[in-house]
XYZ file of C-alpha atoms in Angstrom:
702
model
C -254.637 -8.693 147.601
C -256.519 -11.498 149.308
C -254.549 -14.755 149.404
C -257.670 -16.640 148.333
C -257.718 -14.743 145.090
C -254.085 -15.525 144.453
C -253.804 -19.039 145.790
C -257.270 -20.504 145.792
C -257.625 -23.562 147.963
C -254.537 -25.577 148.714
C -256.552 -28.709 148.271
C -255.712 -28.488 144.622
C -252.170 -29.282 145.555
C -253.009 -32.793 146.757
C -251.783 -35.744 144.752
C -253.696 -38.966 144.260
C -252.317 -42.359 145.252
C -252.909 -45.663 143.445
C -256.222 -46.278 145.218
C -257.714 -42.971 144.181
C -257.433 -41.504 147.691
C -256.015 -38.040 148.266
C -252.473 -38.379 149.537
C -251.256 -36.090 152.336
C -249.916 -32.776 151.163
C -246.837 -33.254 153.347
C -245.726 -36.887 153.226
C -244.160 -38.610 156.195
C -240.772 -40.099 155.220
C -240.309 -43.792 155.621
C -238.896 -44.802 158.974
C -235.207 -45.695 158.936
C -233.650 -48.332 161.195
C -232.449 -46.879 164.468
C -228.836 -47.863 163.874
C -228.829 -46.166 160.477
C -230.243 -42.975 161.959
C -227.844 -43.102 164.886
C -224.889 -43.672 162.568
C -225.915 -40.770 160.330
C -226.361 -38.390 163.279
C -223.063 -39.492 164.769
C -221.266 -38.855 161.493
C -222.895 -35.450 161.115
C -221.902 -34.477 164.661
C -218.294 -35.637 164.742
C -217.362 -35.981 161.064
C -219.216 -33.189 159.238
C -216.251 -32.669 156.896
C -215.966 -36.406 156.057
C -212.175 -36.385 156.617
C -211.499 -39.921 155.423
C -213.243 -39.686 152.069
C -209.863 -39.599 150.303
C -208.878 -42.822 152.091
C -212.144 -44.613 151.327
C -211.975 -43.746 147.632
C -208.651 -45.550 147.235
C -208.621 -49.215 146.221
C -206.339 -51.737 147.861
C -204.742 -51.846 151.291
C -201.448 -50.250 150.216
C -203.099 -47.267 148.537
C -205.427 -46.728 151.476
C -202.508 -46.931 153.931
C -200.631 -44.335 151.879
C -203.697 -42.071 151.845
C -204.051 -42.443 155.627
C -200.400 -41.490 156.115
C -200.909 -38.436 153.914
C -203.864 -37.460 156.066
C -201.952 -37.622 159.356
C -198.677 -36.345 157.873
C -199.583 -33.651 155.320
C -195.936 -33.044 154.399
C -196.157 -36.273 152.359
C -198.493 -34.412 149.996
C -196.269 -31.430 149.202
C -192.790 -32.924 149.775
C -192.704 -35.125 146.620
C -193.513 -32.104 144.427
C -191.172 -29.713 146.240
C -189.121 -27.534 143.884
C -186.080 -25.280 144.137
C -188.127 -22.149 143.496
C -190.410 -23.015 146.395
C -187.393 -23.665 148.612
C -185.990 -20.207 147.881
C -189.219 -18.598 149.071
C -189.340 -20.778 152.188
C -185.655 -20.098 152.907
C -186.203 -16.332 152.949
C -189.326 -16.701 155.087
C -187.629 -19.111 157.492
C -184.613 -16.877 158.084
C -186.903 -13.867 158.525
C -189.087 -15.485 161.170
C -185.990 -16.885 162.910
C -184.747 -13.325 163.384
C -188.036 -12.628 165.156
C -188.333 -15.972 166.968
C -184.974 -15.774 168.762
C -185.536 -12.502 170.665
C -189.238 -13.234 171.181
C -188.504 -16.714 172.498
C -186.052 -15.365 175.075
C -188.492 -12.591 176.038
C -191.518 -14.852 176.474
C -189.527 -17.361 178.519
C -188.653 -14.557 180.915
C -192.334 -13.595 180.985
C -193.180 -17.163 182.063
C -190.492 -16.931 184.800
C -188.543 -19.676 183.049
C -184.854 -19.745 182.056
C -184.402 -17.696 178.835
C -182.796 -20.642 177.053
C -186.170 -22.460 177.121
C -187.488 -19.910 174.669
C -184.887 -21.083 172.152
C -185.494 -24.746 172.952
C -189.205 -24.197 172.257
C -188.403 -22.740 168.832
C -186.366 -25.781 167.793
C -188.275 -29.058 168.327
C -191.983 -28.037 168.018
C -191.607 -26.395 164.557
C -190.078 -29.612 163.211
C -193.043 -31.642 164.461
C -195.571 -29.191 163.093
C -193.884 -29.102 159.681
C -194.652 -32.823 159.358
C -198.154 -32.894 160.855
C -199.624 -29.422 160.367
C -201.915 -28.556 157.470
C -201.276 -24.795 157.443
C -198.693 -23.407 155.021
C -198.360 -20.102 156.865
C -198.453 -20.893 160.580
C -195.106 -20.162 162.256
C -194.764 -22.109 165.502
C -193.361 -20.697 168.710
C -194.089 -19.466 172.209
C -196.750 -16.839 172.839
C -197.095 -14.119 175.436
C -200.585 -14.972 176.717
C -199.762 -18.622 177.400
C -196.487 -17.559 179.029
C -198.361 -15.160 181.293
C -200.898 -17.862 182.182
C -198.133 -20.279 183.139
C -196.443 -17.634 185.282
C -199.636 -16.595 187.079
C -201.129 -20.061 187.619
C -197.958 -21.919 188.598
C -196.524 -18.919 190.436
C -199.585 -18.764 192.680
C -198.481 -21.974 194.442
C -194.814 -22.469 193.555
C -192.220 -19.689 193.594
C -189.970 -19.567 190.546
C -187.189 -17.934 192.586
C -187.383 -20.032 195.768
C -187.944 -23.403 194.103
C -186.863 -23.019 190.451
C -186.393 -26.761 189.807
C -189.940 -27.678 190.852
C -191.359 -24.699 188.944
C -189.504 -25.795 185.804
C -190.699 -29.388 186.114
C -194.297 -28.228 186.593
C -194.017 -26.096 183.455
C -192.956 -29.184 181.487
C -195.793 -31.207 183.040
C -198.365 -28.511 182.244
C -197.105 -28.507 178.655
C -197.501 -32.284 178.507
C -201.083 -32.138 179.790
C -201.876 -29.310 177.377
C -200.609 -31.420 174.494
C -202.597 -34.465 175.596
C -205.781 -32.409 175.869
C -205.216 -30.742 172.490
C -204.494 -34.012 170.703
C -207.446 -35.723 172.413
C -209.823 -33.009 171.235
C -208.637 -33.609 167.699
C -208.726 -37.401 167.840
C -212.177 -37.480 169.455
C -213.422 -34.831 166.995
C -214.364 -32.481 169.845
C -212.981 -29.357 168.270
C -216.368 -27.659 168.526
C -215.668 -27.188 172.246
C -213.129 -24.512 171.330
C -215.925 -22.681 169.481
C -217.472 -21.773 172.829
C -214.794 -19.094 172.902
C -216.633 -16.658 170.648
C -214.897 -14.015 168.560
C -216.017 -11.298 170.959
C -214.715 -13.252 173.957
C -211.349 -13.806 172.283
C -211.028 -10.111 171.356
C -211.706 -9.055 174.948
C -209.581 -11.768 176.521
C -206.591 -11.178 174.245
C -206.852 -7.422 174.747
C -207.005 -7.822 178.518
C -204.119 -10.302 178.532
C -202.054 -7.951 176.370
C -202.759 -5.109 178.803
C -201.701 -7.250 181.763
C -198.532 -8.346 179.952
C -197.629 -4.726 179.257
C -198.176 -3.858 182.919
C -195.913 -6.722 183.960
C -193.149 -5.299 181.773
C -193.004 -2.171 183.910
C -190.701 -4.170 186.164
C -188.070 -4.382 183.438
C -188.732 -0.924 182.017
C -188.250 0.702 185.419
C -185.365 -1.542 186.490
C -187.181 -2.927 189.548
C -185.837 -6.032 191.270
C -188.943 -6.863 193.340
C -192.391 -6.943 191.822
C -195.838 -8.278 192.651
C -196.804 -11.735 191.481
C -200.418 -10.606 191.010
C -201.544 -9.601 187.529
C -204.492 -7.290 188.269
C -204.203 -3.572 187.563
C -204.550 -2.408 191.166
C -201.792 -4.701 192.498
C -199.406 -3.780 189.678
C -199.957 -0.026 190.143
C -199.493 -0.356 193.906
C -196.232 -2.248 193.366
C -194.958 0.304 190.841
C -195.714 3.461 192.812
C -194.643 2.054 196.163
C -191.091 1.664 194.804
C -190.562 5.035 193.148
C -187.265 5.402 194.985
C -185.943 2.294 193.164
C -186.745 3.426 189.633
C -183.612 3.416 187.454
C -183.479 6.252 184.954
C -180.996 4.309 182.846
C -183.496 1.515 182.317
C -186.319 3.966 181.639
C -184.348 5.813 178.952
C -183.070 2.626 177.347
C -186.497 0.911 177.413
C -188.424 3.891 176.058
C -185.848 4.379 173.307
C -186.049 0.819 172.060
C -189.843 0.720 172.432
C -190.088 3.848 170.282
C -187.768 2.248 167.707
C -189.872 -0.930 167.559
C -193.147 0.973 167.207
C -191.765 3.203 164.460
C -190.526 0.216 162.452
C -193.927 -1.464 162.802
C -195.718 1.684 161.659
C -193.356 1.988 158.688
C -193.889 -1.636 157.665
C -197.652 -1.226 157.835
C -197.523 1.842 155.623
C -195.072 0.178 153.230
C -195.919 -3.551 153.131
C -193.024 -4.377 150.804
C -190.688 -3.446 153.681
C -192.224 -5.996 156.037
C -188.749 -7.232 156.897
C -187.967 -3.946 158.671
C -190.388 -4.653 161.542
C -189.491 -8.380 161.466
C -185.789 -7.661 161.949
C -186.353 -4.858 164.481
C -186.435 -7.113 167.615
C -183.175 -8.860 166.729
C -181.645 -5.493 165.807
C -182.717 -4.163 169.211
C -181.086 -7.120 170.961
C -177.833 -6.618 169.050
C -177.737 -2.839 169.619
C -178.711 -3.214 173.274
C -176.039 -5.848 173.867
C -173.349 -3.699 172.203
C -174.439 -0.653 174.176
C -174.273 -2.500 177.491
C -170.958 -4.127 176.581
C -169.162 -0.882 175.687
C -170.688 1.283 178.435
C -170.617 -1.367 181.200
C -174.228 -0.487 181.929
C -174.646 -3.681 183.933
C -172.614 -1.929 186.632
C -175.112 0.965 186.678
C -178.327 -0.890 187.415
C -179.171 -2.249 183.945
C -180.044 -5.926 184.353
C -178.776 -8.376 181.719
C -179.599 -11.963 180.723
C -176.255 -13.445 181.742
C -174.943 -16.817 180.650
C -177.013 -18.968 178.290
C -176.188 -22.649 178.143
C -174.843 -23.857 174.796
C -176.144 -27.056 173.223
C -179.370 -28.600 171.994
C -182.437 -29.463 174.045
C -181.759 -31.839 176.937
C -184.247 -34.658 177.533
C -186.828 -33.727 180.194
C -189.230 -36.686 180.129
C -187.967 -37.822 183.543
C -188.778 -34.398 185.025
C -192.523 -34.631 184.543
C -194.475 -34.512 187.818
C -197.280 -37.081 187.980
C -197.545 -37.321 191.768
C -199.510 -35.277 194.300
C -199.730 -32.588 195.469
C -198.705 -30.633 192.363
C -200.077 -32.837 189.584
C -203.536 -31.249 189.739
C -201.963 -27.798 189.530
C -200.115 -28.825 186.369
C -203.293 -30.413 184.958
C -205.370 -27.279 185.558
C -202.676 -25.072 184.068
C -202.324 -27.362 181.070
C -206.085 -27.432 180.470
C -206.542 -23.657 180.454
C -203.351 -22.769 178.592
C -203.887 -25.603 176.122
C -207.383 -24.471 175.142
C -206.309 -20.821 174.825
C -203.250 -21.723 172.749
C -205.355 -24.045 170.595
C -207.968 -21.385 169.914
C -205.287 -18.865 168.962
C -203.366 -21.258 166.721
C -206.424 -22.481 164.813
C -207.818 -18.954 164.413
C -204.506 -17.694 163.029
C -204.144 -20.670 160.692
C -207.674 -20.259 159.324
C -207.161 -16.547 158.778
C -204.113 -16.996 156.555
C -205.647 -20.027 154.829
C -208.545 -17.775 153.834
C -206.120 -15.226 152.368
C -204.499 -17.892 150.169
C -207.756 -19.719 149.405
C -206.961 -23.138 150.847
C -208.523 -25.190 153.626
C -207.083 -26.414 156.902
C -208.604 -29.211 158.963
C -209.291 -27.934 162.487
C -209.198 -31.378 164.101
C -206.002 -32.252 162.249
C -204.472 -28.999 163.519
C -205.401 -29.967 167.070
C -203.614 -33.285 166.695
C -200.540 -31.573 165.245
C -200.372 -28.862 167.927
C -201.019 -31.402 170.682
C -198.337 -33.793 169.407
C -195.717 -31.060 169.160
C -196.437 -29.988 172.756
C -196.247 -33.582 174.017
C -192.892 -34.120 172.316
C -191.842 -30.643 173.370
C -192.426 -31.461 177.027
C -190.037 -34.411 176.576
C -187.306 -32.111 175.197
C -187.251 -29.152 177.609
C -189.829 -27.049 175.738
C -192.795 -25.260 177.198
C -196.157 -24.485 175.592
C -196.096 -23.463 171.921
C -198.695 -22.635 169.285
C -198.970 -20.438 166.194
C -198.579 -16.781 167.268
C -200.135 -14.182 165.005
C -197.136 -11.843 164.814
C -194.725 -14.564 163.730
C -197.235 -16.091 161.298
C -197.915 -12.674 159.766
C -194.203 -12.204 159.133
C -194.039 -15.701 157.637
C -196.969 -14.895 155.339
C -195.570 -11.523 154.255
C -192.152 -13.062 153.651
C -193.724 -15.225 150.944
C -193.631 -18.682 152.485
C -194.979 -21.460 150.271
C -195.044 -24.492 152.578
C -194.369 -25.521 156.166
C -190.684 -25.870 155.201
C -190.244 -22.313 156.505
C -190.705 -23.754 160.017
C -187.903 -26.224 159.324
C -185.613 -23.392 158.180
C -186.434 -21.426 161.325
C -185.728 -24.484 163.457
C -182.341 -24.993 161.803
C -181.469 -21.330 162.389
C -182.362 -21.701 166.061
C -180.281 -24.887 166.205
C -177.237 -22.993 164.918
C -177.881 -20.333 167.552
C -178.078 -22.934 170.318
C -174.865 -24.614 169.226
C -172.669 -21.594 168.576
C -174.248 -18.164 169.256
C -175.759 -18.257 172.744
C -172.722 -16.569 174.404
C -173.465 -13.482 172.310
C -176.666 -12.886 174.294
C -174.812 -12.570 177.614
C -174.995 -8.751 177.663
C -178.542 -8.452 176.328
C -180.381 -6.059 178.679
C -183.679 -7.273 180.136
C -185.210 -3.891 179.417
C -184.860 -4.583 175.687
C -186.780 -7.828 176.137
C -189.496 -5.878 177.969
C -189.669 -3.413 175.088
C -189.967 -6.281 172.587
C -192.833 -7.817 174.558
C -194.656 -4.490 174.971
C -194.407 -3.662 171.260
C -195.812 -7.083 170.373
C -198.632 -6.840 172.920
C -199.814 -3.407 171.819
C -200.773 -4.993 168.510
C -203.083 -7.454 170.300
C -205.262 -4.697 171.802
C -207.759 -4.450 168.963
C -209.676 -1.198 169.531
C -211.268 -1.173 166.029
C -212.695 -4.658 166.648
C -214.262 -3.523 169.942
C -215.796 -0.455 168.247
C -217.110 -2.700 165.472
C -218.732 -4.990 168.049
C -220.412 -1.980 169.671
C -221.920 -0.853 166.386
C -222.989 -4.337 165.245
C -224.031 -6.209 168.399
C -224.210 -4.661 171.867
C -224.399 -8.067 173.567
C -221.187 -9.190 171.858
C -219.592 -5.944 173.016
C -220.645 -6.752 176.586
C -219.010 -10.179 176.222
C -215.841 -8.484 174.981
C -215.880 -5.862 177.740
C -216.586 -8.467 180.426
C -213.639 -10.576 179.321
C -211.343 -7.547 179.175
C -212.338 -6.147 182.579
C -212.205 -9.608 184.150
C -208.596 -10.048 183.045
C -207.425 -6.521 183.886
C -209.124 -6.093 187.274
C -209.275 -9.726 188.342
C -206.963 -12.329 186.899
C -206.350 -14.057 183.605
C -208.306 -17.090 184.774
C -211.200 -14.918 185.964
C -211.341 -13.122 182.617
C -211.430 -16.447 180.801
C -214.230 -17.746 183.036
C -216.228 -14.535 182.552
C -215.796 -14.699 178.763
C -216.868 -18.338 178.522
C -219.715 -17.897 181.019
C -221.220 -14.938 179.149
C -220.853 -16.717 175.797
C -222.511 -19.906 177.080
C -225.242 -17.864 178.781
C -225.992 -16.178 175.481
C -226.234 -19.541 173.722
C -228.616 -20.779 176.425
C -230.745 -17.662 176.050
C -230.924 -18.212 172.291
C -232.170 -21.760 172.891
C -234.459 -21.024 175.843
C -235.929 -17.803 174.442
C -236.118 -18.201 170.663
C -237.426 -15.417 168.474
C -241.070 -15.705 167.391
C -242.487 -13.341 164.786
C -245.766 -12.651 163.020
C -245.750 -13.099 159.260
C -247.838 -11.091 156.838
C -248.679 -11.287 153.155
C -246.630 -9.095 150.836
C -249.223 -7.450 148.524
C -249.676 -8.908 145.043
C -247.577 -11.966 145.896
C -247.969 -15.319 147.579
C -245.040 -14.542 149.890
C -245.272 -14.258 153.674
C -242.588 -12.334 155.522
C -241.943 -10.778 158.933
C -244.212 -7.805 159.486
C -241.679 -5.969 161.636
C -239.274 -6.037 158.689
C -241.633 -5.705 155.718
C -243.841 -2.710 156.512
C -246.063 -3.356 153.489
C -246.962 -6.875 154.643
C -250.578 -7.301 155.744
C -252.311 -9.829 157.966
C -255.115 -12.018 156.625
C -258.375 -11.567 158.556
C -259.015 -14.490 160.841
C -255.584 -16.057 160.228
C -252.509 -15.537 162.438
C -249.212 -16.731 160.919
C -246.358 -17.296 163.411
C -242.791 -18.283 162.776
C -240.340 -19.852 165.261
C -236.656 -19.316 164.528
C -235.338 -22.215 166.576
C -235.704 -25.947 167.134
C -238.361 -26.791 169.717
C -236.724 -28.425 172.728
C -237.488 -29.004 176.382
C -235.644 -25.763 177.198
C -238.006 -23.554 175.206
C -241.259 -25.513 174.859
C -242.871 -23.861 177.892
C -241.851 -20.405 176.731
C -243.172 -21.028 173.219
C -246.544 -22.217 174.521
C -246.904 -19.024 176.569
C -245.620 -16.874 173.706
C -248.054 -18.378 171.195
C -250.934 -17.750 173.591
C -249.846 -14.144 174.082
C -249.623 -13.571 170.314
C -253.183 -14.866 169.946
C -254.468 -12.720 172.838
C -252.805 -9.611 171.452
C -254.264 -10.237 168.009
C -257.735 -10.785 169.485
C -257.477 -7.475 171.370
C -256.380 -5.677 168.216
C -259.119 -7.117 166.017
C -261.876 -6.659 168.597
C -260.928 -3.002 168.990
C -261.283 -2.546 165.227
C -264.363 -4.712 164.901
C -262.590 -7.200 162.652
C -262.722 -10.986 162.542
C -260.868 -12.601 165.431
C -258.326 -15.383 165.121
C -259.821 -18.566 163.723
C -256.634 -20.214 162.454
C -253.082 -20.168 163.776
C -250.537 -21.146 161.109
C -247.138 -22.199 162.488
C -244.366 -21.845 159.921
C -242.128 -24.772 160.864
C -239.547 -24.061 158.173
C -237.129 -26.752 157.051
C -233.474 -27.569 156.519
C -232.308 -27.697 152.912
C -234.827 -25.666 150.941
C -235.323 -25.170 147.233
C -237.156 -22.610 145.159
C -238.264 -24.252 141.915
C -239.103 -22.112 138.916
C -241.089 -24.786 137.112
C -243.749 -27.342 138.115
C -244.137 -25.889 141.632
C -245.596 -22.703 143.012
C -243.070 -19.870 142.634
C -241.686 -17.883 145.526
C -242.342 -20.642 148.056
C -239.993 -23.212 149.545
C -240.270 -26.553 151.286
C -238.092 -29.290 152.646
C -236.612 -31.491 149.936
C -236.429 -34.467 152.289
C -240.238 -34.749 152.156
C -240.605 -34.492 148.388
C -238.266 -36.989 146.761
C -240.960 -38.143 144.328
C -241.952 -34.694 143.168
C -238.436 -33.309 142.922
C -237.398 -36.206 140.715
C -239.244 -34.499 137.869
C -237.232 -32.547 135.329
C -236.804 -28.965 136.490
C -235.462 -26.098 134.435
C -233.922 -24.324 137.406
C -233.509 -24.855 141.126
C -232.111 -22.358 143.587
C -230.971 -24.132 146.769
C -230.307 -22.478 150.080
C -230.345 -23.193 153.800
C -233.193 -22.236 156.099
C -233.076 -22.151 159.861
C -236.449 -22.234 161.695
C -237.671 -25.464 163.326
C -235.124 -28.001 162.202
C -235.874 -30.520 164.938
C -238.196 -31.218 167.847
C -238.042 -33.420 170.934
C -240.715 -35.078 173.047
C -241.216 -31.939 175.136
C -241.872 -30.065 171.915
C -244.440 -32.588 170.679
C -246.140 -32.483 174.082
C -246.284 -28.705 173.835
C -247.972 -28.911 170.424
C -250.419 -31.458 171.843
C -251.326 -29.135 174.721
C -251.501 -26.132 172.407
C -253.847 -27.996 170.071
C -256.203 -28.867 172.928
C -256.082 -25.322 174.321
C -256.893 -23.781 170.960
C -259.677 -26.296 170.366
C -261.390 -25.059 173.530
C -261.211 -21.528 172.117
C -262.518 -22.607 168.733
C -259.190 -22.017 166.964
C -257.652 -24.461 164.499
C -253.873 -24.992 164.520
C -252.246 -25.371 161.094
C -248.655 -26.450 160.340
C -246.754 -25.192 157.313
C -243.613 -26.732 155.846
C -242.632 -29.150 158.624
C -239.399 -30.996 157.930
C -238.968 -34.738 157.700
C -237.782 -35.127 161.303
C -240.706 -33.031 162.537
C -243.193 -35.162 160.611
C -241.748 -38.409 161.936
C -241.809 -37.156 165.531
C -245.362 -35.848 165.180
C -246.558 -39.138 163.720
C -244.851 -41.222 166.406
C -246.354 -39.083 169.183
C -249.876 -39.155 167.651
C -249.873 -35.347 167.445
C -250.095 -35.604 163.659
C -253.316 -37.572 163.968
C -254.664 -35.065 166.502
C -254.000 -32.074 164.242
C -255.077 -33.894 161.085
C -253.242 -34.379 157.802
C -255.657 -31.978 156.121
C -254.244 -29.118 158.215
C -250.592 -29.648 157.303
C -249.327 -27.849 154.214
C -246.036 -27.633 152.329
C -246.031 -23.813 152.221
C -247.390 -20.933 154.229
C -249.141 -19.599 151.146
C -251.130 -22.783 150.655
C -251.982 -22.979 154.351
C -253.293 -19.412 154.483
C -255.144 -19.841 151.188
C -256.964 -22.904 152.552
C -257.797 -21.163 155.838
C -259.075 -18.085 154.016
C -261.107 -20.269 151.659
C -262.719 -22.154 154.546
C -263.501 -18.901 156.354
C -265.445 -17.735 153.317
C -267.066 -21.056 152.366
C -267.234 -22.762 155.778
C -266.397 -26.014 153.978
C -262.798 -27.220 153.824
C -261.457 -28.682 150.603
C -264.113 -27.219 148.260
C -261.774 -26.904 145.297
C -261.688 -30.103 143.243
C -258.588 -32.221 143.531
C -258.225 -32.064 139.759
C -257.902 -28.262 139.611
C -254.900 -27.232 137.611
C -251.816 -25.679 139.182
C -252.122 -22.643 136.865
C -255.762 -22.024 137.905
C -254.801 -22.332 141.554
C -252.080 -19.712 141.183
């Protein structure tokens, strides 16, 4: 079907102003004051969720102050309505995650080359802070293996934890402080989008690689070795393991493999029978108790099985005076805090959002950053090292039926009781059991199904995942992180610098134009080439787009000349829009245009509107307008007319300001692709633009 037969001339779509003159088909919105535009763009960039709307709606200073307090301290929202039934659920969940937090805290502290007692300290103060400031109901706060490994590798590269333990400990506190400051600053300054540069594929690869490295590090405890490499790459670890075969302790191997098998079996059982989630949750503490009893009654510590030893009783000592803010180690602590803080932040927010989705509630990412940052700042003052929301502990909290963040308070109280009265009971806990606990937890972070899914869905994302994984395993944790971020940013730059351009064709018997590589039935209109750009036009891609448009035209000319058909006379650029609407009454069906340009028309009564978002050319800069200017002049020399379809309000304002709109001509700018092609086809047949009378009815046009 020829578009002219279906659409007629688009000139019929013109409206008439008060002076009887034909108004432009695509109006240019009225210019807004610069400060208003700047304020609107600033709000959209940093406050897209409008976080203070609840505060602004309140009347009076007291009510607004109360609303502001509820925003920064979410516990004020659920605490007044807290009930006994809710407390029972949180009590069970809190005790359950405490049974997991105690052995994991001790294990991860050893992984960070810190005193084991710091793992308990870090499960006492930070959960209390998060319970007051966090917006997630399911996040269980504590130490994590990846951050612990990062602290050990980055600080251990310059300061030995065995030769200078006091300095190493103080640097760990300082790194935690800097991590907290960075996390809270990102939230306060509304810069949470920076964390989004760690794509899902990068996180899958990085976490898998870090989990692999952590498991390799545990071979020291599993084999009973006293000396081990400080490097984390696979080659160094394997060289260290197999160069000390004469020091392997069979007692440690048997004990470690036995407890690892027990932990994996309980996890498998809990996955198959979700109602018995508590079996895998209690397995680490059960392993610690059984291992301690076994060592105590068999005196295994005298046969090469290493034990924790004495743990200091009492609550967290104050450590604010131990922070190192002087050279030469301050920059080391700052770098460690920056990297570990961003990784911990990304993990905590991702875990919180996942469980919020399961329970159908929303968490504020920037508010979470402030909460996590504040708890790490206060934690560094009270002998805690870096904490966030680990997935394993949060999953147990969720499965245990937690209702609010009170479960973190219950866990903290349980840890407090342990610190005050029960720490001597961990004296005989074998280190090999802690290694088994860490390995069982890390095996769950190696997500093979996710990597296979990435391979099937997006090969580039799989390469990002593989690059991050190989960088961590064969290089270092920092190298893997740099590789992951670099590949992700490079992909974003390629998307911007090399946007997709496609040829659109007419779907037969309709006024719809779609991609010809997707819709095989779509047909081109003789003499008219319709192109679509799926990206804003910026300085980074304007040169590429100019060359790509020219190549599309040359290829079409070669194709038509070979067939003896009409060459390109019109190039229609589908500029797309932002918020789009398909209207089923008063306007042409099956076409869309930017609402921001049509406030007068859309104010009419409509029976039905279907709104959706469209990508395409949402904005343009001065390089983009210059490119269109050059393209217009180039096509004029070849006798080709450029036509714009559905440009958005920002595009129209930029084109008018740069005089490109005047150069192209208002008569060659249309609200839809269908109207643009119909006008071009009409002119090709009549050689006179605008032949259809302005008074032609909409029904006759269609």
